[in-house]
Short mmCIF file of N, CA and C and ligand atoms in Angstrom, two decimals:
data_model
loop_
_atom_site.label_atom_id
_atom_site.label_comp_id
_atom_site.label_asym_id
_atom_site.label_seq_id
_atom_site.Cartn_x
_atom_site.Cartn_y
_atom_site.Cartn_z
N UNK A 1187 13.14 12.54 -5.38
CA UNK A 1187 12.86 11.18 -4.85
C UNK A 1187 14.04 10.26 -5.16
N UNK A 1188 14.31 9.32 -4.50
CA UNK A 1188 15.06 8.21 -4.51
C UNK A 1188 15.11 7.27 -5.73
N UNK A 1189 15.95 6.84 -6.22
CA UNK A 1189 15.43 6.08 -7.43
C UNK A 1189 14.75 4.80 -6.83
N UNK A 1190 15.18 3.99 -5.62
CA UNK A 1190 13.56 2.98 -5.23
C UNK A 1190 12.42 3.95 -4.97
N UNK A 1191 12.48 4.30 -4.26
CA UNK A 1191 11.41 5.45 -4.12
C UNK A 1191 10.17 5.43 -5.71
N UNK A 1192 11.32 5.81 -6.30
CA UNK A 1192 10.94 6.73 -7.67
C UNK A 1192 10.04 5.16 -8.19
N UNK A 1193 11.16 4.22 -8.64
CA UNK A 1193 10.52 3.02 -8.57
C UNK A 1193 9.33 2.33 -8.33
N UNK A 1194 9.26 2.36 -7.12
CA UNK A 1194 7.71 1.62 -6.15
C UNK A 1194 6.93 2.17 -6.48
N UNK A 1195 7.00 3.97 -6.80
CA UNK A 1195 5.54 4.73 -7.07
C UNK A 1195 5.53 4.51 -8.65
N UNK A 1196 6.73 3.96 -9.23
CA UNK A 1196 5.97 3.79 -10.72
C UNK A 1196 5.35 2.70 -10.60
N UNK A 1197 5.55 1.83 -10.05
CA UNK A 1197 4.82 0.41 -10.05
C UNK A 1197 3.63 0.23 -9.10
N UNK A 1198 3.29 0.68 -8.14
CA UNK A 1198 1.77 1.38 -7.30
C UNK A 1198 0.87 2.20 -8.54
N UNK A 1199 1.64 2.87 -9.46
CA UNK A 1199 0.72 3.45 -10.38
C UNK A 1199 0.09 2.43 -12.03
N UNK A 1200 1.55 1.43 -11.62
CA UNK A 1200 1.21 0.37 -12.83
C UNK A 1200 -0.29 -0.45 -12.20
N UNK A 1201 0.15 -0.83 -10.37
CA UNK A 1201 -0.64 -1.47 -10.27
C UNK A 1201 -2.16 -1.04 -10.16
N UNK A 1202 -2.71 -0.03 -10.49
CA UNK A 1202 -3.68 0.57 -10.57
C UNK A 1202 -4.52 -0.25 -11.87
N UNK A 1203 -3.68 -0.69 -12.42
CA UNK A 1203 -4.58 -0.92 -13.94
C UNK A 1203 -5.02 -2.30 -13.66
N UNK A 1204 -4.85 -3.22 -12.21
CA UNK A 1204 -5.09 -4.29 -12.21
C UNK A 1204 -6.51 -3.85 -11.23
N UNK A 1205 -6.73 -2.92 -11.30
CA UNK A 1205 -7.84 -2.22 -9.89
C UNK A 1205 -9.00 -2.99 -10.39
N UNK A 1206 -9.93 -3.70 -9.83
CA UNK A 1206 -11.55 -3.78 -9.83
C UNK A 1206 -12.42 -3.06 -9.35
N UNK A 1207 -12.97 -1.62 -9.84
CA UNK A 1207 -13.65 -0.93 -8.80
C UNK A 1207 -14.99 -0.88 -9.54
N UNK A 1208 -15.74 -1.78 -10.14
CA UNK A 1208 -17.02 -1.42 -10.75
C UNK A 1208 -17.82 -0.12 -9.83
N UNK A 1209 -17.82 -0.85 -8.50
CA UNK A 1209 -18.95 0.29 -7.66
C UNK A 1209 -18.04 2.22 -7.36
N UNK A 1210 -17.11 1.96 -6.86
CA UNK A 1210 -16.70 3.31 -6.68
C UNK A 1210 -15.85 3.78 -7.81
N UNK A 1211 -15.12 3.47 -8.84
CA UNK A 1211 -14.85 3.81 -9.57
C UNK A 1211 -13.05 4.32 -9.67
N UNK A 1212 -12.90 4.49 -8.35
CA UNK A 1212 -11.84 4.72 -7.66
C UNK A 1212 -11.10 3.25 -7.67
N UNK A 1213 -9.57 4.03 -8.22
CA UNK A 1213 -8.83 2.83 -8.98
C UNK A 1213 -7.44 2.94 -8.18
N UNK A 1214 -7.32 2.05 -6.88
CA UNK A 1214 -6.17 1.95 -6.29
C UNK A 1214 -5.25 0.84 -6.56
N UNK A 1215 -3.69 1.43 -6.27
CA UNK A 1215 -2.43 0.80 -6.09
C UNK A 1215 -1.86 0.86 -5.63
N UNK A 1216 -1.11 -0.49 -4.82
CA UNK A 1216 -0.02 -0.34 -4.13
C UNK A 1216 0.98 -1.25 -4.53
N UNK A 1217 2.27 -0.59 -4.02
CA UNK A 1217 3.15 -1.54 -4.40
C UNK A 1217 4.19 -1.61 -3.09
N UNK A 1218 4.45 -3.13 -2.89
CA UNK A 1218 5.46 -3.38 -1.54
C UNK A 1218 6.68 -3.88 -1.77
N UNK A 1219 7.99 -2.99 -1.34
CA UNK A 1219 9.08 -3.58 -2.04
C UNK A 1219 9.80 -4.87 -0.69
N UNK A 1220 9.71 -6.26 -1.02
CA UNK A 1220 10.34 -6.71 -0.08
C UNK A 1220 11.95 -6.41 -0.06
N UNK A 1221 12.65 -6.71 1.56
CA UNK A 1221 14.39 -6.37 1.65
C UNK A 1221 15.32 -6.94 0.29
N UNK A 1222 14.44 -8.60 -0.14
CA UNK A 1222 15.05 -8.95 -0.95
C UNK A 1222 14.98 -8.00 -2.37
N UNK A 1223 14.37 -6.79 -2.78
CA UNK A 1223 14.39 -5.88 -3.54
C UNK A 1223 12.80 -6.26 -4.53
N UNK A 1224 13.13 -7.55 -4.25
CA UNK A 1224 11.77 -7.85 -5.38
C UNK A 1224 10.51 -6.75 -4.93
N UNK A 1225 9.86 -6.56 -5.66
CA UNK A 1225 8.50 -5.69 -5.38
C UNK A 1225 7.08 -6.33 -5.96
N UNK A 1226 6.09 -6.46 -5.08
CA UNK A 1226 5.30 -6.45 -5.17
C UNK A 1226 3.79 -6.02 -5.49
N UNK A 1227 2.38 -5.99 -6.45
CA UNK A 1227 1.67 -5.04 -6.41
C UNK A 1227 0.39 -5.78 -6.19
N UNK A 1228 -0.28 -4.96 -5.82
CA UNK A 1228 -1.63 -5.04 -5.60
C UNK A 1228 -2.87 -4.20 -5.91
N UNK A 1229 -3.67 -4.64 -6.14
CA UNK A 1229 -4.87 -3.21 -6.45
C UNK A 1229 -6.14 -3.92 -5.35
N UNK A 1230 -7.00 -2.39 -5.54
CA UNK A 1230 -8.20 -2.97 -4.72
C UNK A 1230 -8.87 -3.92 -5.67
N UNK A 1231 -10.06 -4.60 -4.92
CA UNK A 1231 -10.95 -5.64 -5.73
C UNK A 1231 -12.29 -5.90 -5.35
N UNK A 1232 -12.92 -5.48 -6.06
CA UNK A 1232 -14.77 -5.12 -5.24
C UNK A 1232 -15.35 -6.20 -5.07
N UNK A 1233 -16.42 -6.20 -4.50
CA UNK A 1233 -17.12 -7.28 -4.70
C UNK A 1233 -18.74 -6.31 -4.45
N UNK A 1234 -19.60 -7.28 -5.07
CA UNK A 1234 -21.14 -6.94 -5.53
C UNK A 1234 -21.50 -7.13 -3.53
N UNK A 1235 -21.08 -7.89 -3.08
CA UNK A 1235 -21.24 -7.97 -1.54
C UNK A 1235 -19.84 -7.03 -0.82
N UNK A 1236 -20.49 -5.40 -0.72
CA UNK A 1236 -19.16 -4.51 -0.99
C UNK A 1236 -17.99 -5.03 0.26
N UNK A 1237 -18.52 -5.55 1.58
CA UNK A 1237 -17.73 -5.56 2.65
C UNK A 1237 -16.75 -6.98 2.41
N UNK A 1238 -16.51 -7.93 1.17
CA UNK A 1238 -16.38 -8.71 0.95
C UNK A 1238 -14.82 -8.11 -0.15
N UNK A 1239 -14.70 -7.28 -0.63
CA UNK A 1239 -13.96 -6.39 -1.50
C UNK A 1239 -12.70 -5.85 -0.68
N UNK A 1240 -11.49 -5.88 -0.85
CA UNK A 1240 -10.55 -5.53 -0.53
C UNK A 1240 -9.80 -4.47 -0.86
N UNK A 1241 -8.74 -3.46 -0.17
CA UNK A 1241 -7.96 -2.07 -0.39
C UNK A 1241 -6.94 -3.01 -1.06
N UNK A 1242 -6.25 -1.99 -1.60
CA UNK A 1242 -4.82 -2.48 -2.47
C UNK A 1242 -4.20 -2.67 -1.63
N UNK A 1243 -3.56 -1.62 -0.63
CA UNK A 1243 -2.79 -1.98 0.22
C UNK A 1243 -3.04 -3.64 0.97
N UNK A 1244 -3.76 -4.30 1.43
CA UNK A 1244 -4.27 -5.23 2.15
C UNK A 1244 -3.81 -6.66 0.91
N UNK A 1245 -4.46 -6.24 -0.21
CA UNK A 1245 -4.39 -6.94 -1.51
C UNK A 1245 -2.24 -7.06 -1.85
N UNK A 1246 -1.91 -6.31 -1.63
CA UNK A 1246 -0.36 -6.45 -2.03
C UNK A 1246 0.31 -6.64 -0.66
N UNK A 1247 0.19 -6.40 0.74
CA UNK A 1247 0.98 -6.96 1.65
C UNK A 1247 0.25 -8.61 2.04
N UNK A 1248 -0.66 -9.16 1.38
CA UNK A 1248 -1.45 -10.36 2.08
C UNK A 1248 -0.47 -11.17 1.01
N UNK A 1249 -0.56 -10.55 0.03
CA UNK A 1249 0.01 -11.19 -1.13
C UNK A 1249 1.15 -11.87 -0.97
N UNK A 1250 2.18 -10.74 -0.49
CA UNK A 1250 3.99 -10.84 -0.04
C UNK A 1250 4.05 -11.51 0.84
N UNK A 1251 3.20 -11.62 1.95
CA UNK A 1251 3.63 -12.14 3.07
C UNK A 1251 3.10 -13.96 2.80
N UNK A 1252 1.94 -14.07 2.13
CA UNK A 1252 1.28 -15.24 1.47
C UNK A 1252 2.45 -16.13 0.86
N UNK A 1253 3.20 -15.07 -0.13
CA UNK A 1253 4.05 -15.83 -1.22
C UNK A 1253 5.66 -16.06 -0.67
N UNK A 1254 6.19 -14.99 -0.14
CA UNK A 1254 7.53 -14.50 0.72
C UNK A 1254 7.16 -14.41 2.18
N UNK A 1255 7.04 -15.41 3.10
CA UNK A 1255 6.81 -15.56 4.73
C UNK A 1255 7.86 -15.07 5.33
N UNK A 1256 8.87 -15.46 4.74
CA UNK A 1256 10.42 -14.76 5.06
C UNK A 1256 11.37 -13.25 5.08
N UNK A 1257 10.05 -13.02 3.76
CA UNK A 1257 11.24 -11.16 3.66
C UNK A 1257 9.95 -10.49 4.47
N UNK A 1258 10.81 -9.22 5.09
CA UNK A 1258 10.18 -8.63 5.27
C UNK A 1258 10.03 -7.39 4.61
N UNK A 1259 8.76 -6.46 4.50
CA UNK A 1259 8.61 -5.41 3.85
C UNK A 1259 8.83 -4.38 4.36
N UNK A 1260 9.86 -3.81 3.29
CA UNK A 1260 10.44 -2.51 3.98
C UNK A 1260 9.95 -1.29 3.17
N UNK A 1261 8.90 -1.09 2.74
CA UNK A 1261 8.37 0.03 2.08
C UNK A 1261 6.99 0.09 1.19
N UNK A 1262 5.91 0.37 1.34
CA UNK A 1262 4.83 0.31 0.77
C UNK A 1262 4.76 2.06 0.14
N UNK A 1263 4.07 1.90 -1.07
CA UNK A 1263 3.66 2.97 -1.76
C UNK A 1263 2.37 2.48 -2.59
N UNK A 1264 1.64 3.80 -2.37
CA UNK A 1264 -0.06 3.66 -2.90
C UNK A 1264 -0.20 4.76 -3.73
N UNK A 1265 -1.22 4.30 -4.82
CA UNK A 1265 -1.93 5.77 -5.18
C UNK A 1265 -3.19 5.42 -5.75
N UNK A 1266 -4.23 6.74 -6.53
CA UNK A 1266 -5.10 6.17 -6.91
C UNK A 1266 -5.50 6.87 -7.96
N UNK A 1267 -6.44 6.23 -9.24
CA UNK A 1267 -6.52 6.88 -10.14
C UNK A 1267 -8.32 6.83 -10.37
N UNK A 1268 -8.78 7.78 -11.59
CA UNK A 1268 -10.31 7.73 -11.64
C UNK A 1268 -10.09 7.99 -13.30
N UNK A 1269 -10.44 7.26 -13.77
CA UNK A 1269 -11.52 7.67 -15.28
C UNK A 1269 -9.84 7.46 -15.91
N UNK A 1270 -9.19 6.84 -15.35
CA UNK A 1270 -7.77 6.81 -16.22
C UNK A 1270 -6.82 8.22 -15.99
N UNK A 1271 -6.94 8.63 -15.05
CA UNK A 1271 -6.25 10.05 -14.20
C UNK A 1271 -5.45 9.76 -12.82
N UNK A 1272 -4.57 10.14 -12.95
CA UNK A 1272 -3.89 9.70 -11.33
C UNK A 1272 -4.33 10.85 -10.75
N UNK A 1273 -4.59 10.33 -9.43
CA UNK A 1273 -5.51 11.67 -8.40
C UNK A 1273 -4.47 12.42 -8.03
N UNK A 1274 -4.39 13.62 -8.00
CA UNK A 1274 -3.84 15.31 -7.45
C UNK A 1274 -3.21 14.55 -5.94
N UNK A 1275 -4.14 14.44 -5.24
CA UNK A 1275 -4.24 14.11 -3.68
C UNK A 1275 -3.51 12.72 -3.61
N UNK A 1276 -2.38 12.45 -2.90
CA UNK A 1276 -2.34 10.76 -2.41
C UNK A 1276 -3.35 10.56 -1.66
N UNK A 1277 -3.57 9.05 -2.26
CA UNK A 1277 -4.55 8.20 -1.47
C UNK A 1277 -3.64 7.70 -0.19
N UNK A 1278 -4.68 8.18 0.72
CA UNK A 1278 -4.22 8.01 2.16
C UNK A 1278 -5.27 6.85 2.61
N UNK A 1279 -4.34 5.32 3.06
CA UNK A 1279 -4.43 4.08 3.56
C UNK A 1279 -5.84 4.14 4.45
N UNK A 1280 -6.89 3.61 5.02
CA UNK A 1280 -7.70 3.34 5.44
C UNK A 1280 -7.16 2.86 7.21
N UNK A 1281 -8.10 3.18 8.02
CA UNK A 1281 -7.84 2.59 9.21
C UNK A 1281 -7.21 0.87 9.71
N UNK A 1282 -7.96 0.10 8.72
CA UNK A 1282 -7.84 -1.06 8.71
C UNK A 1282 -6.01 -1.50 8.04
N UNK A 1283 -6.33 -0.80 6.83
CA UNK A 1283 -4.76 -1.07 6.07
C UNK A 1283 -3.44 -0.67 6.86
N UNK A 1284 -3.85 0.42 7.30
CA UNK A 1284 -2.62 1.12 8.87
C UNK A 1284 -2.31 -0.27 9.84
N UNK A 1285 -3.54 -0.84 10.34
CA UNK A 1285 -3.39 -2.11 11.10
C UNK A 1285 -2.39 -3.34 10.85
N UNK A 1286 -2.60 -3.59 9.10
CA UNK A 1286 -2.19 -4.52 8.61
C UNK A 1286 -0.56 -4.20 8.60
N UNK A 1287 -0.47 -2.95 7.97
CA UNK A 1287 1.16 -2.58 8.06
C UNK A 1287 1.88 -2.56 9.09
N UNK A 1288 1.24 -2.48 10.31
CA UNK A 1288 1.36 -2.22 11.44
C UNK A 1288 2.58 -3.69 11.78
N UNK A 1289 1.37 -4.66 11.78
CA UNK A 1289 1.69 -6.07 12.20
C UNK A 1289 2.54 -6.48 11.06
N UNK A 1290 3.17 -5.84 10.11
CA UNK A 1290 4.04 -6.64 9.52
C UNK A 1290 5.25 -5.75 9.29
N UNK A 1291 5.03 -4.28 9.94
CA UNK A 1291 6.17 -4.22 10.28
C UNK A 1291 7.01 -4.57 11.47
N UNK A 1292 6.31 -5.21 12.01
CA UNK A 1292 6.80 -5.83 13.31
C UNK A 1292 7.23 -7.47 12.94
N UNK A 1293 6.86 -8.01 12.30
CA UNK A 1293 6.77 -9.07 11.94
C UNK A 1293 8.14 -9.22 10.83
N UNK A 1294 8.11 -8.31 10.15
CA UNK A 1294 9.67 -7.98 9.55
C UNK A 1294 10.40 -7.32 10.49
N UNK A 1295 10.23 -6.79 11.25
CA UNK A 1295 11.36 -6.69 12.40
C UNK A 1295 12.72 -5.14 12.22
N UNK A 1296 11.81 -4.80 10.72
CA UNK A 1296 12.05 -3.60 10.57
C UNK A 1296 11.25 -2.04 10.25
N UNK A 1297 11.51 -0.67 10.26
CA UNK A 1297 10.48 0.17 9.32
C UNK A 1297 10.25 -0.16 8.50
N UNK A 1298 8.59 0.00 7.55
CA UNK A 1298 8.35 0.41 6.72
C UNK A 1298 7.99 1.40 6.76
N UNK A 1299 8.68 2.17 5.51
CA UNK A 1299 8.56 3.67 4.98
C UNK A 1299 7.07 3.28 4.46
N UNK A 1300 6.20 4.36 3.94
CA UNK A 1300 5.48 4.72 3.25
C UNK A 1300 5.41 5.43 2.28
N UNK A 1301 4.93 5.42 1.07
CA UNK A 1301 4.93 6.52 -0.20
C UNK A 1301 3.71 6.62 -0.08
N UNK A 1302 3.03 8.04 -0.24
CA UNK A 1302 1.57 8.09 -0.63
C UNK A 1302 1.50 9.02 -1.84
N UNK A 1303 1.05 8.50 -3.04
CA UNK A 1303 1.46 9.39 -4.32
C UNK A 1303 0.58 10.01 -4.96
N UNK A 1304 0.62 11.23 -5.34
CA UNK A 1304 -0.40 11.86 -5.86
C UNK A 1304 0.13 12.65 -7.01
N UNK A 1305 -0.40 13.06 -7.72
CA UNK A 1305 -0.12 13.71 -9.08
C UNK A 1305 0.80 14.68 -8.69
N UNK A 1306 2.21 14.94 -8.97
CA UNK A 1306 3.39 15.59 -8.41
C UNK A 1306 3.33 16.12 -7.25
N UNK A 1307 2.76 14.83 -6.48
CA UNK A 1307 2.85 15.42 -4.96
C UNK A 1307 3.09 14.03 -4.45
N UNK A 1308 4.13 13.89 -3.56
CA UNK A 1308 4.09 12.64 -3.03
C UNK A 1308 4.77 12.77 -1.36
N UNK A 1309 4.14 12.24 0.01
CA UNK A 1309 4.66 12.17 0.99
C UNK A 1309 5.37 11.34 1.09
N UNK A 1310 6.35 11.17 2.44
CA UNK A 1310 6.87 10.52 2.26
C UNK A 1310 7.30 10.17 3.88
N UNK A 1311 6.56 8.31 4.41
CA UNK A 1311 6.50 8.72 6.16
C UNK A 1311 7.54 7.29 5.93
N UNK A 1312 8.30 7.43 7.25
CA UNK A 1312 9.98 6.60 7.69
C UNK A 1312 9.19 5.31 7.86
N UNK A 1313 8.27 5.20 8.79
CA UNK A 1313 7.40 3.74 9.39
C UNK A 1313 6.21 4.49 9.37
N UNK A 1314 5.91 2.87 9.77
CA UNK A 1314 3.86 2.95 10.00
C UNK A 1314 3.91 3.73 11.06
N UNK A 1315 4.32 4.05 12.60
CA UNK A 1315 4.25 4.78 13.82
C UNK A 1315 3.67 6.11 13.37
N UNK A 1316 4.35 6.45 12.39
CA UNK A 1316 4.53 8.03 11.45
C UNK A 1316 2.84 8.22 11.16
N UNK A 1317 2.34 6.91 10.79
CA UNK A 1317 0.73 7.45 10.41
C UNK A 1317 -0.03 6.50 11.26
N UNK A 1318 0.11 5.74 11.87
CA UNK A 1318 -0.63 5.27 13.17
C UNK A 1318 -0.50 4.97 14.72
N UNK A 1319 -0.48 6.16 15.55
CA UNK A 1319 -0.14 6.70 16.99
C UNK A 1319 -0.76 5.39 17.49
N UNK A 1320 -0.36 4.80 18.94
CA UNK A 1320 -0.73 3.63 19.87
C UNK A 1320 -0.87 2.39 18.68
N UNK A 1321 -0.33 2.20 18.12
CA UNK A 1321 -0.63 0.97 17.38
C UNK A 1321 -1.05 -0.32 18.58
N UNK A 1322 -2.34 -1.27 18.44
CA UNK A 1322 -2.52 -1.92 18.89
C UNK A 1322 -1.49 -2.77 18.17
N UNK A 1323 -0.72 -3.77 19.71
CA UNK A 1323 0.25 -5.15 19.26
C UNK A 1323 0.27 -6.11 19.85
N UNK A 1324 -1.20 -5.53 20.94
CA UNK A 1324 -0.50 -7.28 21.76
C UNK A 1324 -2.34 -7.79 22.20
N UNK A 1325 -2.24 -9.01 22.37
CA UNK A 1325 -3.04 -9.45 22.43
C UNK A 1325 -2.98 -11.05 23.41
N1 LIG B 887 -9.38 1.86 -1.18
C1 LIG B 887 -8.12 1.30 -1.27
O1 LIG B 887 -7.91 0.32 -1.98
N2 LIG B 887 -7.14 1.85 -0.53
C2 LIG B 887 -7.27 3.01 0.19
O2 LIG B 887 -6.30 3.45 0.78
C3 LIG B 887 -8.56 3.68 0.26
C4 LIG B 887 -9.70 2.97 -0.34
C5 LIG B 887 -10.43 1.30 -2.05
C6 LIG B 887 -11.51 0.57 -1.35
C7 LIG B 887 -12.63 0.70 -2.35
O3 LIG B 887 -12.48 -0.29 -3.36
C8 LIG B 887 -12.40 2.04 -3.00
O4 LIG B 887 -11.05 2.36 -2.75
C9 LIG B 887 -13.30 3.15 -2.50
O5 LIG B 887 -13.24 3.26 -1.13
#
């Protein structure tokens, strides 16, 4: 791996420890590196009203784009952990979170790569296109 690369997935795995998952237990992170290099993290965050609760991914690009309107994000990396274990399997993004990356990699005006990290296994996709075919963009 790349040393950003290497990077983002250490800090997607830091951001795990900020996870709220009382109900599923399942402890996600992501981390988004904006062009300006700074990086960003996020974890999921439940709520007792579950549809009210947010993915990490969603939680760390709402964040960047909230705080930095200007950079755009050129690389997201996720993973997820249980009982204090990073999972074997990368956690692979949700339908909805694909959407979100979608519109902001367009909105940055460049790819975002993806990391999806799993316990010495990690993929590794160029842009969002790579994991979401027909992206809806226009409206
Ligand atoms: N979750 C994420 O944060 N990201 C994913 O890519 C998959 C699912 C969260 C949502 C919920 O808090 C928990 O994982 C179980 O679905």
């Amino acid at each position: 791996l790349e040393p950003q690369d290497r990077e983002l997935a250490e800090a997607a795995i830091e951001a795990t420890k900020g996870s709220y998952a009382p109900y599923s237990g399942f402890n996600v992170g992501a981390a988004v590196r904006l062009d300006s290099g700074l990086i960003i993290k996020g974890s999921n965050q439940e709520n007792a009203a579950y549809p009210s609760g947010t993915c990490a991914e969603r939680t760390a690009m709402f964040y960047a784009s909230a705080a930095y309107p200007d950079n755009a994000m050129v690389s997201i990396a996720v993973t997820a952990s249980q009982n204090g274990n990073l999972c074997v399997n990368p956690a692979t993004p949700c339908g909805a979170c694909r959407q979100v990356m979608a519109q902001y990699q367009t909105k940055g005006g460049r790819p975002m790569s993806i990391l999806l990290v799993g316990d010495g296994k990690i993929w590794k996709f160029e842009k969002v296109d790579d994991i979401l075919p027909l992206i809806f963009d226009s409206i």
